[in-house]
Coordinates of C-alpha atoms in Angstrom, one line a residue:
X999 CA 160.4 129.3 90.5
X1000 CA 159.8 126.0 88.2
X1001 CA 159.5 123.0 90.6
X1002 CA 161.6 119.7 90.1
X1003 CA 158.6 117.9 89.5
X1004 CA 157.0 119.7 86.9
X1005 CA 160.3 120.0 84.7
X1006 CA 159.4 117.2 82.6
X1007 CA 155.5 118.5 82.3
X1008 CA 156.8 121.7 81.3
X1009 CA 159.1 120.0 78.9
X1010 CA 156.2 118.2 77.5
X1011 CA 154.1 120.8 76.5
X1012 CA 156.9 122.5 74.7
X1013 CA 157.4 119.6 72.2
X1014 CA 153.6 119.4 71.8
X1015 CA 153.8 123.3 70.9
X1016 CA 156.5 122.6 68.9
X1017 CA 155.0 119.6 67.1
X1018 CA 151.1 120.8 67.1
X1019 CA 150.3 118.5 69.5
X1020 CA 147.7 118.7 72.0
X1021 CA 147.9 116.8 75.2
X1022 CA 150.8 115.3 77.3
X1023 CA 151.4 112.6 80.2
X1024 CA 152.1 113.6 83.9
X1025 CA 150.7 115.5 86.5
X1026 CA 149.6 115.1 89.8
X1027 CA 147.6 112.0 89.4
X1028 CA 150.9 109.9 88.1
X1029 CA 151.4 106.3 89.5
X1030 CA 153.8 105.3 91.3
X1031 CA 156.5 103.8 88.8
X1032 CA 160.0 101.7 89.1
X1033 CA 162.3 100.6 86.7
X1034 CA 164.3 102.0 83.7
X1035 CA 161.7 104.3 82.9
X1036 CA 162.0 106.5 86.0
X1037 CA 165.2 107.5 85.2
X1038 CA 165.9 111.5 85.2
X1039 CA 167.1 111.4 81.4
X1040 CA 167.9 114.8 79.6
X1041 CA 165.4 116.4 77.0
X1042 CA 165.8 115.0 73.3
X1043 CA 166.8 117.6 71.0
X1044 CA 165.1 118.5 68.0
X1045 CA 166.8 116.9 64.6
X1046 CA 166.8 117.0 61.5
X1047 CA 164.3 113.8 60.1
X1048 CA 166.2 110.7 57.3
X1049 CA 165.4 111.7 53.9
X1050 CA 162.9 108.1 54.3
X1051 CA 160.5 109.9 56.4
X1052 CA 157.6 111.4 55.4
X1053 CA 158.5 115.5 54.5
X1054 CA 156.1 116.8 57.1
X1055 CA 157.4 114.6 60.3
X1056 CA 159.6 115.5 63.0
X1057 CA 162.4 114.3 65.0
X1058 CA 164.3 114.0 68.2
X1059 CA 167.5 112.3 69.3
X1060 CA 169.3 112.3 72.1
X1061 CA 172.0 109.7 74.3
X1062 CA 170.2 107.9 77.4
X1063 CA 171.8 107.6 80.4
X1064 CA 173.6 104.9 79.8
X1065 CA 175.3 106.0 76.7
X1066 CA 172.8 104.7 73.9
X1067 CA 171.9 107.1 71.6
X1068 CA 168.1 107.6 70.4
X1069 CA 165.8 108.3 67.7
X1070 CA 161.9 109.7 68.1
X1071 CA 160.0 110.3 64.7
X1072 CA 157.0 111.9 65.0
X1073 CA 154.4 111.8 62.0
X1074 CA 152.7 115.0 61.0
X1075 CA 149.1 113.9 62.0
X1076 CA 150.1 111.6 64.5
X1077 CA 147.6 108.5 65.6
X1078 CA 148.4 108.7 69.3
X1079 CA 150.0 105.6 69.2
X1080 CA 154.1 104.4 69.6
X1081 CA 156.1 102.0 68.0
X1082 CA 158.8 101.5 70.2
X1083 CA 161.5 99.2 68.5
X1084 CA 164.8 96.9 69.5
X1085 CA 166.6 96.3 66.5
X1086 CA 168.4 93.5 65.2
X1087 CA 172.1 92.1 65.2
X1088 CA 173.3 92.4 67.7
X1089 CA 176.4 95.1 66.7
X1090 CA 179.7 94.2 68.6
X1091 CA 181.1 97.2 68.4
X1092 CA 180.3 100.5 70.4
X1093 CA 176.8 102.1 69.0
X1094 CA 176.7 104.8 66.8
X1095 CA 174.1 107.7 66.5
X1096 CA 173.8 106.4 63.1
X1097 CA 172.6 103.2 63.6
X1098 CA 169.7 105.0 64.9
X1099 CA 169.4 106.5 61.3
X1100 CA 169.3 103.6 60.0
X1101 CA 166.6 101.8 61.9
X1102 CA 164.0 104.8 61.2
X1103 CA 165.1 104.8 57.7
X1104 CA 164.4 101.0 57.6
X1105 CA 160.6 101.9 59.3
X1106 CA 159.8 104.6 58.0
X1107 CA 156.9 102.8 57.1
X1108 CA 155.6 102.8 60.7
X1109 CA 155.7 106.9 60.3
X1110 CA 154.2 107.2 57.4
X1111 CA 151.3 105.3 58.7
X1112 CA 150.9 107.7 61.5
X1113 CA 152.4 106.1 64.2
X1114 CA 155.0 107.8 66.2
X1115 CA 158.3 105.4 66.2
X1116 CA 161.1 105.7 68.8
X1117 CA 164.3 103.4 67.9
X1118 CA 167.4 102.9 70.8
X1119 CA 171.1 101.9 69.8
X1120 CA 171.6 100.1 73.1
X1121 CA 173.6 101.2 75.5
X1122 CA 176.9 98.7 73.9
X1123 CA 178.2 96.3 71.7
X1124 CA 177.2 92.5 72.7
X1125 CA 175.2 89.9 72.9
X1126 CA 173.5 91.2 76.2
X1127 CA 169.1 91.0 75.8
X1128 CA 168.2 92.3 78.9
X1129 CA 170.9 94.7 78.7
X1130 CA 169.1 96.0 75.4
X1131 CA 165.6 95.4 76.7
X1132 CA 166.7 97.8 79.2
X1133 CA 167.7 100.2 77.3
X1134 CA 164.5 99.9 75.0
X1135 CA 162.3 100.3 78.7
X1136 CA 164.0 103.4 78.9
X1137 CA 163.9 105.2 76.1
X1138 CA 160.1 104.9 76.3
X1139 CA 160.4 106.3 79.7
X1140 CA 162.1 109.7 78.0
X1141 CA 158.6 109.6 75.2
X1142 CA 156.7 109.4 78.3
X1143 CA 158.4 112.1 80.4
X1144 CA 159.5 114.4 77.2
X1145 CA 156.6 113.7 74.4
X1146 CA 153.7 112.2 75.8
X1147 CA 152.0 109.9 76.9
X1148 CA 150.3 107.8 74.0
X1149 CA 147.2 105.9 73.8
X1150 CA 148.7 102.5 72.7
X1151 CA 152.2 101.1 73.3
X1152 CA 153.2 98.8 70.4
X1153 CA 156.6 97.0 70.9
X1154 CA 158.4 96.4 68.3
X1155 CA 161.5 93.4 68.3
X1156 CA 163.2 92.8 64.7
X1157 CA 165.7 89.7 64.3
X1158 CA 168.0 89.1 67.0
X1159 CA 165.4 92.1 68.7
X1160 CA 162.2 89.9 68.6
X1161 CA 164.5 88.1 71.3
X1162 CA 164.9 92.0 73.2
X1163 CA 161.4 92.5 72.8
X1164 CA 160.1 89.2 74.4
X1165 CA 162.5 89.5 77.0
X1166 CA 161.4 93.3 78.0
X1167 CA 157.8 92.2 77.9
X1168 CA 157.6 89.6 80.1
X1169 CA 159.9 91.4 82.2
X1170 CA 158.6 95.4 82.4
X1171 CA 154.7 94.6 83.5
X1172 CA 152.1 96.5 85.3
X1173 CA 152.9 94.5 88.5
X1174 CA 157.1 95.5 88.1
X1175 CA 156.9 99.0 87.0
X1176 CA 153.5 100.5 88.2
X1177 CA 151.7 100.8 85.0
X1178 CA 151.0 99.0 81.6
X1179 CA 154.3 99.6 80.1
X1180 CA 153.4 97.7 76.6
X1181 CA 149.5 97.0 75.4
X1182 CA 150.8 94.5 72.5
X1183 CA 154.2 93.6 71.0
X1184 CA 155.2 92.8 67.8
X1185 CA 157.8 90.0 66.5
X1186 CA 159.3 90.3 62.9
X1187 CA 161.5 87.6 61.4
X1188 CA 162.3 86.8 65.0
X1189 CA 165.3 84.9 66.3
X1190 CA 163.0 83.5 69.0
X1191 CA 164.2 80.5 70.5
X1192 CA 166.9 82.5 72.5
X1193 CA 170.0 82.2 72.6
X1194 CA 170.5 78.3 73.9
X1195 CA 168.7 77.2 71.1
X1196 CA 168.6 79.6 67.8
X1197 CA 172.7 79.5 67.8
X1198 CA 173.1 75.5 67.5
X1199 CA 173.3 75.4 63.8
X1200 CA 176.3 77.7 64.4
X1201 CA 177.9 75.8 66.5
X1202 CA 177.3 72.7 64.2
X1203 CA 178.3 74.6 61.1
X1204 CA 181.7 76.1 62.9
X1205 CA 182.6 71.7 63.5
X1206 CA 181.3 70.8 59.9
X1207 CA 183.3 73.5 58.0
X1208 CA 186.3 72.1 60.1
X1209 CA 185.8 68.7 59.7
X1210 CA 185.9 69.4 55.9
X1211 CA 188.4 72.5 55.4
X1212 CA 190.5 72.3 58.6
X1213 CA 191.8 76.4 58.0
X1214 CA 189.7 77.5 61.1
X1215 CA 191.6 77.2 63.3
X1216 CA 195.0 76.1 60.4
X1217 CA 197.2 73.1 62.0
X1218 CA 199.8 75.4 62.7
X1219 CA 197.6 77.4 65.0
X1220 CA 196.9 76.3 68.4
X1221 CA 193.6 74.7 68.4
X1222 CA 191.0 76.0 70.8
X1223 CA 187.4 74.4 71.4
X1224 CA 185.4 76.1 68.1
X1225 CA 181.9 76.3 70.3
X1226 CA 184.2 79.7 72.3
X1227 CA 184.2 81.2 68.6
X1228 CA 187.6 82.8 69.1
X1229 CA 189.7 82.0 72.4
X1230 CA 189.3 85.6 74.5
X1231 CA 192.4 87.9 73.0
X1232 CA 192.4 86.1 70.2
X1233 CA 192.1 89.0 67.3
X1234 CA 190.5 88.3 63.7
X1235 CA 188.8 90.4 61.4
X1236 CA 185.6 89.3 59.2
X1237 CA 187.9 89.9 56.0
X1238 CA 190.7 87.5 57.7
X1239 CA 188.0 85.2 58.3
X1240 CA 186.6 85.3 54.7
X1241 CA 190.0 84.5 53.2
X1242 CA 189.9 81.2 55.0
X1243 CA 186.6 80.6 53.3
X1244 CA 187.3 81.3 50.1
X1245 CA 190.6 79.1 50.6
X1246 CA 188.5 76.1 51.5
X1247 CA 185.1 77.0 49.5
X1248 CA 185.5 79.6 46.9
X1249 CA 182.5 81.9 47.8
X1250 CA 184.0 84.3 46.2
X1251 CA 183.9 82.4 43.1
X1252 CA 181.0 81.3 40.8
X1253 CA 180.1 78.0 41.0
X1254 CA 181.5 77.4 37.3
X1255 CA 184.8 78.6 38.5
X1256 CA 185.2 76.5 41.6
X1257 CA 186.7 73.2 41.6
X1258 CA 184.7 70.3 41.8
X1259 CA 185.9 69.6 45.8
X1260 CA 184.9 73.4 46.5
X1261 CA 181.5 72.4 45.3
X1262 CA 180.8 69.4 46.9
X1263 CA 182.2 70.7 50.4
X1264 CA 179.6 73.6 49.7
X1265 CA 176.9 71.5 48.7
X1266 CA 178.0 69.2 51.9
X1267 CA 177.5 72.3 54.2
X1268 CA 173.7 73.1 52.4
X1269 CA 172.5 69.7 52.5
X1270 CA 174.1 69.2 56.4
X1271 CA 173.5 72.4 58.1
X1272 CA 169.9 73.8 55.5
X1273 CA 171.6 76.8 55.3
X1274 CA 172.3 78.4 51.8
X1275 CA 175.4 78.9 50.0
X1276 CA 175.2 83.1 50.2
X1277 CA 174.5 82.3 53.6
X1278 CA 177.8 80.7 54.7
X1279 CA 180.1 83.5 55.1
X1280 CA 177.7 85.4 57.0
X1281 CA 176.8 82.4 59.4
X1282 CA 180.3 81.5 60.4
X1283 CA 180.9 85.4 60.8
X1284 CA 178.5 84.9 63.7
X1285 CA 179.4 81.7 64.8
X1286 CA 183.3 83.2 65.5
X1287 CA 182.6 86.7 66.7
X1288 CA 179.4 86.5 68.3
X1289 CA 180.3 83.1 70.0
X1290 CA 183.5 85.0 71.0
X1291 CA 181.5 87.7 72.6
X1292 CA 179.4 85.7 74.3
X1293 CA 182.0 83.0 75.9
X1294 CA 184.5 85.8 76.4
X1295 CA 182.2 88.6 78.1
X1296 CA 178.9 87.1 78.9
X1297 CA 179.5 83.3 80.4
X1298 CA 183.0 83.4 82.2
X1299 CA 185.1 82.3 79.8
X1300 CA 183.2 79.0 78.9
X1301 CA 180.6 78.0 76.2
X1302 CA 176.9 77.4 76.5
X1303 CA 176.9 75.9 72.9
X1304 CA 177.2 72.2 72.3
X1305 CA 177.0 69.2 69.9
X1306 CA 177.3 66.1 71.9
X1307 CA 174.6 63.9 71.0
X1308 CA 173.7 65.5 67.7
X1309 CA 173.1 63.2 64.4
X1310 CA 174.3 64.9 61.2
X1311 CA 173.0 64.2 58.3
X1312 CA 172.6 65.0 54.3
X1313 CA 176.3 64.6 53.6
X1314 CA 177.8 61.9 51.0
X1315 CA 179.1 59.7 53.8
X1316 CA 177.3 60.8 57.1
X1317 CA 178.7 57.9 58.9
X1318 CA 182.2 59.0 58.3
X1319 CA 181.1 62.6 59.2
X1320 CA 179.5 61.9 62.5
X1321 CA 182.6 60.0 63.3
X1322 CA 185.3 62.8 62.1
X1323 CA 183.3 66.1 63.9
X1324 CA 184.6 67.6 66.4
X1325 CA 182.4 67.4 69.8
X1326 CA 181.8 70.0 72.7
X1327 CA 180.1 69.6 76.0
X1328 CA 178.1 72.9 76.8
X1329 CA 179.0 74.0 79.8
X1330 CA 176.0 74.0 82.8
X1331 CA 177.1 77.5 84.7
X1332 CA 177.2 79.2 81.3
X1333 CA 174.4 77.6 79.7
X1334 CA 172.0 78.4 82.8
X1335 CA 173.6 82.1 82.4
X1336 CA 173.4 82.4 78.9
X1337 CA 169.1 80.9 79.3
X1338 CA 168.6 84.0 81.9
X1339 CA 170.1 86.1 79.8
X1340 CA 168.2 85.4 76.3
X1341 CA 165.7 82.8 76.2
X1342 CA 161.8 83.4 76.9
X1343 CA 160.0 82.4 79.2
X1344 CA 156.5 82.7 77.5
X1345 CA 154.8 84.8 80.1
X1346 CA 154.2 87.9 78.2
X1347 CA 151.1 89.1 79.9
X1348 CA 150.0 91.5 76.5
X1349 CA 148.8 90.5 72.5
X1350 CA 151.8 88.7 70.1
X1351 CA 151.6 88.8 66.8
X1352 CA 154.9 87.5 64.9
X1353 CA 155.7 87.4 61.2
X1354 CA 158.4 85.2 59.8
X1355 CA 158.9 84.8 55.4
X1356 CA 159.1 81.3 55.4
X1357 CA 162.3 81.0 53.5
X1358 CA 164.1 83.1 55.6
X1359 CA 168.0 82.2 55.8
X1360 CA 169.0 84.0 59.0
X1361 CA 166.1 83.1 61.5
X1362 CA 164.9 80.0 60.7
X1363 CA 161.2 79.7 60.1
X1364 CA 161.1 76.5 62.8
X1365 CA 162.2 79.3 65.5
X1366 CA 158.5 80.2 65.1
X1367 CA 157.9 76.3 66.6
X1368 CA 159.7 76.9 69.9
X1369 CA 158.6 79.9 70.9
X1370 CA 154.9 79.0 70.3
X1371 CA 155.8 75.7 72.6
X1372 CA 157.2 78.4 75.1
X1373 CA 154.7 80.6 74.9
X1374 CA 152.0 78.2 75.5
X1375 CA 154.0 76.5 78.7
X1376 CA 154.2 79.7 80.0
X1377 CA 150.2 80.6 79.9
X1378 CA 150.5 83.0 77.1
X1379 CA 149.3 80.4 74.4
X1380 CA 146.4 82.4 73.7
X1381 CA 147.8 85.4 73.6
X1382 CA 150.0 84.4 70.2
X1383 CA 149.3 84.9 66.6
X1384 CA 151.9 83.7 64.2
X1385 CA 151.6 85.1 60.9
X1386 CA 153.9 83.8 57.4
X1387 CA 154.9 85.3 54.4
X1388 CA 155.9 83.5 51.3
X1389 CA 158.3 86.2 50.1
X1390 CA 160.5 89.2 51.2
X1391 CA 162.7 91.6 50.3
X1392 CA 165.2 90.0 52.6
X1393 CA 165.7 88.8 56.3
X1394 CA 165.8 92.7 57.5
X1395 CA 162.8 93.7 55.5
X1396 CA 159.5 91.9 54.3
X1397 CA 157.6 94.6 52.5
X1398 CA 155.7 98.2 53.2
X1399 CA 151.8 96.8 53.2
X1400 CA 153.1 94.1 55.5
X1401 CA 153.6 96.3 58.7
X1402 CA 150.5 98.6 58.4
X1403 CA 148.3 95.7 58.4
X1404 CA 150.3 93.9 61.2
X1405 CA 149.6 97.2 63.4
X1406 CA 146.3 97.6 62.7
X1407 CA 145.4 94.1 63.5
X1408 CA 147.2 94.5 67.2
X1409 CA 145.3 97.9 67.5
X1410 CA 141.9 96.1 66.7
X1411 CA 142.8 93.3 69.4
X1412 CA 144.1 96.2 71.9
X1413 CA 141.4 98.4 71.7
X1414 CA 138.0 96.5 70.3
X1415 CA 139.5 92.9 71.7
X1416 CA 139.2 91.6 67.9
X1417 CA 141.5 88.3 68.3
X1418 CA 142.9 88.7 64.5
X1419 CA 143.1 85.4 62.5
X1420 CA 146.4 84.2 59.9
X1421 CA 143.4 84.1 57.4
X1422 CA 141.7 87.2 58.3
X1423 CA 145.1 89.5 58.3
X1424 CA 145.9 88.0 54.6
X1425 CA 142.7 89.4 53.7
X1426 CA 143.3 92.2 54.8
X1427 CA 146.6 93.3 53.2
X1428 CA 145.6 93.8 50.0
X1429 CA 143.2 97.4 51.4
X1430 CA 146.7 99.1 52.8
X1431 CA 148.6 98.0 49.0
X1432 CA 146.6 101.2 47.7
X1433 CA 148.7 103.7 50.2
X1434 CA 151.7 101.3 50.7
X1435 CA 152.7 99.6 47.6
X1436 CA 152.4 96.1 46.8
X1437 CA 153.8 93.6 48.6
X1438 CA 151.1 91.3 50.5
X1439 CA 152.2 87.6 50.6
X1440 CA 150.8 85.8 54.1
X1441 CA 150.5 82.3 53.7
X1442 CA 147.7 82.0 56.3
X1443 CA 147.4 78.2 56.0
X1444 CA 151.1 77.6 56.8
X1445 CA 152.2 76.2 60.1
X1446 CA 156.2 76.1 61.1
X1447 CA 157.9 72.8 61.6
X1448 CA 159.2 71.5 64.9
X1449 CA 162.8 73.1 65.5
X1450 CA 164.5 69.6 65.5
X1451 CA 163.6 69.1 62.2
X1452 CA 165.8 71.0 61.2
X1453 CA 168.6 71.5 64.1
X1454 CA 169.4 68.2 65.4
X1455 CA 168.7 67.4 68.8
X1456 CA 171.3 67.6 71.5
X1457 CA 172.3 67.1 75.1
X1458 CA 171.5 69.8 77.1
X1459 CA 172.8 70.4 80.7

């Protein structure tokens, strides 16, 4: 008769059989270990791979214990190390096996370069971090108990999951859970000033686009503060929303055939808020439905967003804007809740290395700013590397050379203590284009500006 205790073992050494593989985690000799990891989670079923991945890799997906679904990619000749990734969004509505899909499609890179990649869904919709960072501690848990255990723990945070990723570092440490959970972490095209801070041009673009078309809420419409995003109960879909826009600004129209008040309102909102045009629609998507998420589910019912105190400026008449704006007090109790939730707290006891295109519209380069102020209050100064990229394929994606060499320069620091430089990673690019593709473009001399230089300061509570 099998024993309890060596289920997972025996587990384990099927899927290396399976897969070819040659040695898993476990035994006698384990540490004693807390946290999300230790959950009893069900074996992952074998799947079939996204057409992305390389031919020759395999995969497994299964639903966690708390209801988010899972994705483990497994290269053919596998490097003994793990990419474990929080995605970006966040999604609002209830996750999808799918979504898992997509991620690994979007990385496949990270396979193909022989590191094994594990994605979660989360366990819901929301803006929730350590909810997500949760979630993400647990699914390596199920590598560990149904895979293996690998040599090197990379974790990987994407957008609004560079946020997930700081968070479940400085949170899941040898001294919390009984063993290194993470040796290094990786932040792309982070949203990294948490939540308090990266959503205050949302909060100023929701009063500016009111101040000039006044359809958001319409005057027959009872008026709510616009820092809630939607009043709780209040329903609205994105394409509602967009119909406003296009009322007021004409995104949907070339610039040729808007009138000459739909440009200059849009051209008021680029110069005011440093956002650009194609960026609007998508900004004040988040500003309504995330900000409803977050003051209706996450902070009580009030807002941890404000504007008092901040100085507009770039429009034709700021004066007469500053004056005519809207203004909102964030609220302390939600604020403070809304800080624990998602902002960092720089004491990540492993190696950072971020990447951020410098032009990116969705996480501001000058995020980059804060979190190297936070990092370096918190003791973890010298454990940051930013890195910059003059171009991208887009906020989501920056290009296939670009990740390789990111993960090889965290495996040289994790495993020969090789501190990698800005200028010594832009070297190196170019010697992974050969198997990747082109695409190398860090800026190594670049430094991000202060996050006030472009978000206006504000009260805070």
């Amino acid at each position: 008769m099998t024993s309890t205790r060596a289920a997972p073992r025996i587990a384990c050494l099927a899927f290396f059989s399976v897969f070819g593989l040659s040695a898993c985690g476990g035994g006698d000799d384990a540490p004693v270990l807390s946290g999300p990891a230790t959950s009893i989670e069900a074996a992952p079923q074998r799947s079939t791979c996204p057409p992305a991945l390389p031919a020759d890799a395999s995969c497994l997906t299964g639903t966690d214990s708390r209801g988010a679904h899972y994705l483990i990619a497994m290269p053919a000749d596998w490097n003994r190390r793990l990419v474990l990734h929080a995605h970006g969004g966040p999604d609002l509505s209830a996750p999808t096996a799918e979504r898992a899909v997509e991620d690994a499609t979007r990385w496949a890179i990270m396979v193909k370069a022989g590191y094994a990649w594990a994605g979660s869904t989360f366990r819901q919709g929301g803006v929730e971090v350590r909810a997500a960072a949760e979630d993400t501690e647990r699914l390596r848990g199920i590598f560990r108990q149904h895979v293996g255990r690998p040599a090197l723990t990379i974790l990987h945070g994407q957008s609004w999951g560079a946020g997930v990723a700081a968070k479940a570092a400085e949170t899941y440490t040898a001294e919390t859970v009984g063993e290194k959970p993470y040796d290094a972490v990786l932040l792309t095209a982070g949203v990294l000033a948490g939540g308090t801070r990266s959503y205050d041009f949302r909060t100023d673009l929701r009063v500016v686009y009111q101040y000039l078309c006044n359809n958001h809420p319409r005057p027959s419409e009872p008026s709510y503060a616009l820092n809630l995003g939607l009043p709780a109960g209040t329903t609205m879909t994105q394409a509602q929303l967009a119909t406003r826009v296009n009322e007021c600004l004409g995104l949907n129209l070339t610039s040729a055939q808007r009138s000459a008040e739909q440009n200059a309102k849009i051209d008021t909102i680029v110069r005011v808020i440093k956002i650009p045009a194609t960026q609007i629609q998508a900004h004040l998507n988040w500003g309504t439905f995330h900000f409803q998420d977050i003051s209706g589910k996450r902070t009580g019912g009030a807002s941890p967003f404000g504007n008092t105190g901040a100085v507009y400026s770039g429009s034709s008449d700021d004066a007469a804007l500053n004056a005519g704006v809207l203004r909102y007090r964030a609220d302390a109790a939600a604020y403070r809740q809304f800080s624990t939730d998602t902002d960092p707290t720089g004491r990540i006891p492993v190696p950072v290395l971020s990447a951020k295109w410098i032009a990116d519209p969705t996480a501001f380069v000058e995020l980059d700013s804060h979190f190297r102020s936070v990092m370096q209050q918190g003791g973890s100064g010298d454990r940051l590397v930013q890195t910059f990229t003059t171009a991208a394929q887009s906020h989501s994606y920056i290009s296939d050379p670009t990740y390789p060499t990111l993960l090889s320069a965290l495996v040289e620091w994790v495993e020969k203590g090789s501190k990698p430089t800005p200028a010594g990673i832009a070297a190196a690019c170019p010697s992974f284009e050969a198997a990747f593709g082109t695409g190398c473009s860090f800026s190594p001399a670049y430094a991000s500006p202060a996050l006030e230089s472009r978000v206006p300061a504000r009260e805070r509570p």
